[in-house]
PDB file of C-alpha atoms in Angstrom:
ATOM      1  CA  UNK A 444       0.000   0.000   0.000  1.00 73.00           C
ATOM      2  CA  UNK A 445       0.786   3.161  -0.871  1.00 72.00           C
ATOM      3  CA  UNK A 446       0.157   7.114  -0.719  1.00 73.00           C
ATOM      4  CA  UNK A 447       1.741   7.554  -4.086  1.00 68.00           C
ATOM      5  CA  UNK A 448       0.360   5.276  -6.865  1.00 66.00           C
ATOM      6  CA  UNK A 449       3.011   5.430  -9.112  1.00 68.00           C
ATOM      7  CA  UNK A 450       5.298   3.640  -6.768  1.00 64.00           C
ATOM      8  CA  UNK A 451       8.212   1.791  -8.410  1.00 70.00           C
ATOM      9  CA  UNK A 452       7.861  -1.343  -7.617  1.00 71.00           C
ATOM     10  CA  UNK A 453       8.828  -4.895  -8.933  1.00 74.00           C
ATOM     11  CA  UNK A 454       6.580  -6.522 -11.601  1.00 76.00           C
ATOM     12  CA  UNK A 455       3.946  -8.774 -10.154  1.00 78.00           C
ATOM     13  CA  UNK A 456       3.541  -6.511  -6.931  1.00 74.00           C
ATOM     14  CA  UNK A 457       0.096  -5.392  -6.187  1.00 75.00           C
ATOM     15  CA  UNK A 458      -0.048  -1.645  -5.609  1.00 76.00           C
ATOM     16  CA  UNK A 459      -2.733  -0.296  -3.538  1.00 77.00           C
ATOM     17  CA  UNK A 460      -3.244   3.399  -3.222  1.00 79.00           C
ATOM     18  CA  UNK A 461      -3.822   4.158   0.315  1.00 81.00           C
ATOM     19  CA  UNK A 462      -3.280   6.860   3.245  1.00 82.00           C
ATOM     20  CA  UNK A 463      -3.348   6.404   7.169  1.00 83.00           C
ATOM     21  CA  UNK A 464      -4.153   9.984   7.223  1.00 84.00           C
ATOM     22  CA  UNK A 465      -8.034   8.913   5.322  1.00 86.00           C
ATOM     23  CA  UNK A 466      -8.451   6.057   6.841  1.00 85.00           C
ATOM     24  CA  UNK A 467     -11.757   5.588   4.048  1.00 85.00           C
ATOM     25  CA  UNK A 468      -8.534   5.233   1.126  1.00 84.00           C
ATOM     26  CA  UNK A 469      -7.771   2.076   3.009  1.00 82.00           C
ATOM     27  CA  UNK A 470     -11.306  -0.250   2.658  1.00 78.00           C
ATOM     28  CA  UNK A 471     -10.089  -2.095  -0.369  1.00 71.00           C
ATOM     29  CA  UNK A 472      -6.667  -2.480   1.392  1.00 70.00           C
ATOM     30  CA  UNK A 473      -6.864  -4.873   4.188  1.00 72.00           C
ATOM     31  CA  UNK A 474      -9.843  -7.235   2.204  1.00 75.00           C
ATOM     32  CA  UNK A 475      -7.596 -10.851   2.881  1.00 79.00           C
ATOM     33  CA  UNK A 476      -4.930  -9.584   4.814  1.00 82.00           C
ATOM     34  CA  UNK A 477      -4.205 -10.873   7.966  1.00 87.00           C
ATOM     35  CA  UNK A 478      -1.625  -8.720   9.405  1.00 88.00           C
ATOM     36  CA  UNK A 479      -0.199  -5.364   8.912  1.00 86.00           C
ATOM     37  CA  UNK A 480       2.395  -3.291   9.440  1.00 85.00           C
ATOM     38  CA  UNK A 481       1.602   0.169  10.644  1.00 85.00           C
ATOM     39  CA  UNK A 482       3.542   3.517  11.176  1.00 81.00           C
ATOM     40  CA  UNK A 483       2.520   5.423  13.741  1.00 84.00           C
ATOM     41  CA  UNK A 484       3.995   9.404  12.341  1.00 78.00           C
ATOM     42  CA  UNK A 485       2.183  11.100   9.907  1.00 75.00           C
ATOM     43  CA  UNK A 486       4.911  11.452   6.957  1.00 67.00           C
ATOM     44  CA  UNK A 487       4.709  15.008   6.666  1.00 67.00           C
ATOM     45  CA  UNK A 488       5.752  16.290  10.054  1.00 74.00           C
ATOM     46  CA  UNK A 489       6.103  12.910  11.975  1.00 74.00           C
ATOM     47  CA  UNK A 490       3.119  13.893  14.386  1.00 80.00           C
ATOM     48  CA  UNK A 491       1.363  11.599  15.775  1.00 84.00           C
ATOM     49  CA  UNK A 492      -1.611   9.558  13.428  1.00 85.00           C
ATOM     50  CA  UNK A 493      -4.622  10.756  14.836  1.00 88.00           C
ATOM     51  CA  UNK A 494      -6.593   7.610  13.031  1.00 89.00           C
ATOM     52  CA  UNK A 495      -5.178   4.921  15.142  1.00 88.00           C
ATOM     53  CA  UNK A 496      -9.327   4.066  16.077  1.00 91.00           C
ATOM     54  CA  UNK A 497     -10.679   4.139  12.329  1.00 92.00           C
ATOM     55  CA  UNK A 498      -7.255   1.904  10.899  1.00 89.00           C
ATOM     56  CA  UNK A 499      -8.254  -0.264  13.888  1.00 91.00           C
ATOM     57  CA  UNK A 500     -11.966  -0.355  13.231  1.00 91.00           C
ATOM     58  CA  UNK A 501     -11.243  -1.513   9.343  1.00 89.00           C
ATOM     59  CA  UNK A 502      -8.665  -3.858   9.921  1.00 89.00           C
ATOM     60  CA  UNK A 503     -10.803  -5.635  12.616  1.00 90.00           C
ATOM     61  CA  UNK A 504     -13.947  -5.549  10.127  1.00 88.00           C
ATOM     62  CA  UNK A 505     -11.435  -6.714   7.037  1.00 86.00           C
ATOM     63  CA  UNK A 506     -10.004 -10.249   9.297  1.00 89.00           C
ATOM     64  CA  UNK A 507      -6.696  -9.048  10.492  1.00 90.00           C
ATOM     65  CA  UNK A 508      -5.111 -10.549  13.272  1.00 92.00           C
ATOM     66  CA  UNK A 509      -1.846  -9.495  13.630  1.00 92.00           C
ATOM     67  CA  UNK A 510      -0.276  -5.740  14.028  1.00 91.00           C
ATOM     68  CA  UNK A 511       3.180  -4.365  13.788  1.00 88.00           C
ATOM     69  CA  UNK A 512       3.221  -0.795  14.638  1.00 87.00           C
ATOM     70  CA  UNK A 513       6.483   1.701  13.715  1.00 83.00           C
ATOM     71  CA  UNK A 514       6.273   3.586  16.600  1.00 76.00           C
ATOM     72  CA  UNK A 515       8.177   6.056  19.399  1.00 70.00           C
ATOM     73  CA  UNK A 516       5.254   6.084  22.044  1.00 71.00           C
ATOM     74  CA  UNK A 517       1.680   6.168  22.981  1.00 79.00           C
ATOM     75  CA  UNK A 518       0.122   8.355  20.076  1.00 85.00           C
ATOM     76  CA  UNK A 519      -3.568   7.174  19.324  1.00 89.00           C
ATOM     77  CA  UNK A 520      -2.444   4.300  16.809  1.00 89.00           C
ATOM     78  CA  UNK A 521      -0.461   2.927  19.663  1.00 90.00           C
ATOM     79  CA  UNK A 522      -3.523   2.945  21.789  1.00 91.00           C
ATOM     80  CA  UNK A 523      -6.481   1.508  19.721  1.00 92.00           C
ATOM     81  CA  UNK A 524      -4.369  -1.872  19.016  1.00 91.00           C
ATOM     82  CA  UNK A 525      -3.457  -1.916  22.748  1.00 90.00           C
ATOM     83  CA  UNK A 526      -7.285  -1.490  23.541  1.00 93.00           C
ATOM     84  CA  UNK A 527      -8.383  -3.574  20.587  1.00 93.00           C
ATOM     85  CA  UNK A 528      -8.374  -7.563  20.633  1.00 93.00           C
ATOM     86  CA  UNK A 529      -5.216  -7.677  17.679  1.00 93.00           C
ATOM     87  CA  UNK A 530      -2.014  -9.607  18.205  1.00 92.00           C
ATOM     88  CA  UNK A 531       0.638  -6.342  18.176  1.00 91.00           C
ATOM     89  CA  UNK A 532       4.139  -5.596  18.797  1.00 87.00           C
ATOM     90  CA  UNK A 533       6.009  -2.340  18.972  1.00 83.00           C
ATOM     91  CA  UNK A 534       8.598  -1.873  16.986  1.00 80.00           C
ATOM     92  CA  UNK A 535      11.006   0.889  18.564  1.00 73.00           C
ATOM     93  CA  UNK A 536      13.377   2.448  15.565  1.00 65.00           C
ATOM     94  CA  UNK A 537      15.608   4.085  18.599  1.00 55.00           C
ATOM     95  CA  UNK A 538      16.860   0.277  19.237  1.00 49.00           C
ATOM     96  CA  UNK A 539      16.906  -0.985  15.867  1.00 49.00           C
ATOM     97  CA  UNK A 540      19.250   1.698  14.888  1.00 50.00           C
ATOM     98  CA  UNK A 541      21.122   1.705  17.998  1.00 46.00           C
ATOM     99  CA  UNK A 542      24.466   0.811  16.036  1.00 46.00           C
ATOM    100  CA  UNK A 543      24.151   4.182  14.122  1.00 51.00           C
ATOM    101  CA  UNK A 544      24.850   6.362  17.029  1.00 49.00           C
ATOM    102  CA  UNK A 545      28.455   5.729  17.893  1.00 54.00           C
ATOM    103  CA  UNK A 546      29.406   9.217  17.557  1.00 51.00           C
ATOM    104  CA  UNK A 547      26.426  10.798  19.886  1.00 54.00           C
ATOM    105  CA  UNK A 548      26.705   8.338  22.658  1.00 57.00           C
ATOM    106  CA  UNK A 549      29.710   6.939  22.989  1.00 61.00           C
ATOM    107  CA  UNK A 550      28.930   3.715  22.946  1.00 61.00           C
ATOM    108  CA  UNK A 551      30.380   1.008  20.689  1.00 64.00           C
ATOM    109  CA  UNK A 552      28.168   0.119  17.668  1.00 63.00           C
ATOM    110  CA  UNK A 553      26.351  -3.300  17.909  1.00 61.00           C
ATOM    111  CA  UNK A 554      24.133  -5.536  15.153  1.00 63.00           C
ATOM    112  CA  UNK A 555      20.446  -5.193  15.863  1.00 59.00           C
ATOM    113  CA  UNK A 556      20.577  -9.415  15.846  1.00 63.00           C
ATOM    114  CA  UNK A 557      22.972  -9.086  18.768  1.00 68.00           C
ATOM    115  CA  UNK A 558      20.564  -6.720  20.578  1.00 63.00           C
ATOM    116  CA  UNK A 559      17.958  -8.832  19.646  1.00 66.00           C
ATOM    117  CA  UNK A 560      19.910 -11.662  21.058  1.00 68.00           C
ATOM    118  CA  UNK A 561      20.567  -9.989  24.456  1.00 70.00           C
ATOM    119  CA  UNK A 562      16.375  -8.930  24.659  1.00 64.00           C
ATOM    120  CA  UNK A 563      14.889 -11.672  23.370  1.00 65.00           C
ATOM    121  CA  UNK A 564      13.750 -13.055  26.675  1.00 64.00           C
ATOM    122  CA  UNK A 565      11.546  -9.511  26.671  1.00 62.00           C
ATOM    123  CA  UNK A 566       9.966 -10.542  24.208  1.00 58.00           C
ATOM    124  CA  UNK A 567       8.683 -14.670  24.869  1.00 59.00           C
ATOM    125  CA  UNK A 568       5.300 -14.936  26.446  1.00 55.00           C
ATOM    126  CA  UNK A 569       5.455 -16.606  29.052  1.00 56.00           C
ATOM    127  CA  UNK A 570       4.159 -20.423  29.261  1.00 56.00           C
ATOM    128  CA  UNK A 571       0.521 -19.873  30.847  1.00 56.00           C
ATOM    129  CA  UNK A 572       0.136 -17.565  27.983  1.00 51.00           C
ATOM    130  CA  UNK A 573       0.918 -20.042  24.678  1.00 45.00           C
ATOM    131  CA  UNK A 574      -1.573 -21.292  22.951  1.00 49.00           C
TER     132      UNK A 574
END
């Protein structure tokens, strides 16, 4: 999906035109998906979405079960999958791109796998949760 339709894109990719900011551009979008991933800025000043309920509301309606969200907080896309009955996870970009930042913290650069490595415990549910 996409806010520009002429994306260039690989032959035999399905381009759908569609923008979180009008949330009624994305109805054809989600029709046998059943997960998405979701940013959580608006891409012209990286505010907040303000249409986390509506993007919620359709993708519920459409089948989706699953939700990974772009995000940097608790902006209102953040807080209608929390509140909503979706599988989600938070993806922070501060951490992924941790090994970028060298020069500003200090800090020696590391892979995001070995991060990964050293969090993944954060991440398991625990055994009275699995299915």
């Amino acid at each position: 999906m996409t806010r520009k339709s002429n994306a260039d894109l690989p032959a035999g990719v399905e381009v759908v035109r569609g923008d979180l900011n009008a949330p009624e551009s994305l109805a054809p979008a989600p029709d046998g998906v059943t997960a998405m991933h979701l940013l959580t800025l608006t891409g012209e000043d990286n505010a907040p979405l303000a249409t986390g309920p509506a993007i919620v509301a359709l993708a519920t309606a459409a089948g989706v079960r699953r939700v990974t969200l772009l995000g940097t907080g608790e902006g209102p896309v953040e807080q209608a999958v929390a509140a909503s009955d979706l599988e989600w996870t938070v993806l922070w970009p501060i951490d992924m791109t941790a090994e970028t930042v060298e020069d500003v913290t200090g800090r020696p650069p590391r892979r995001f796998a070995d991060w990964a490595a050293d969090h993944a415990s954060a991440f398991e549910r625990p055994p009275s949760a699995r299915p």
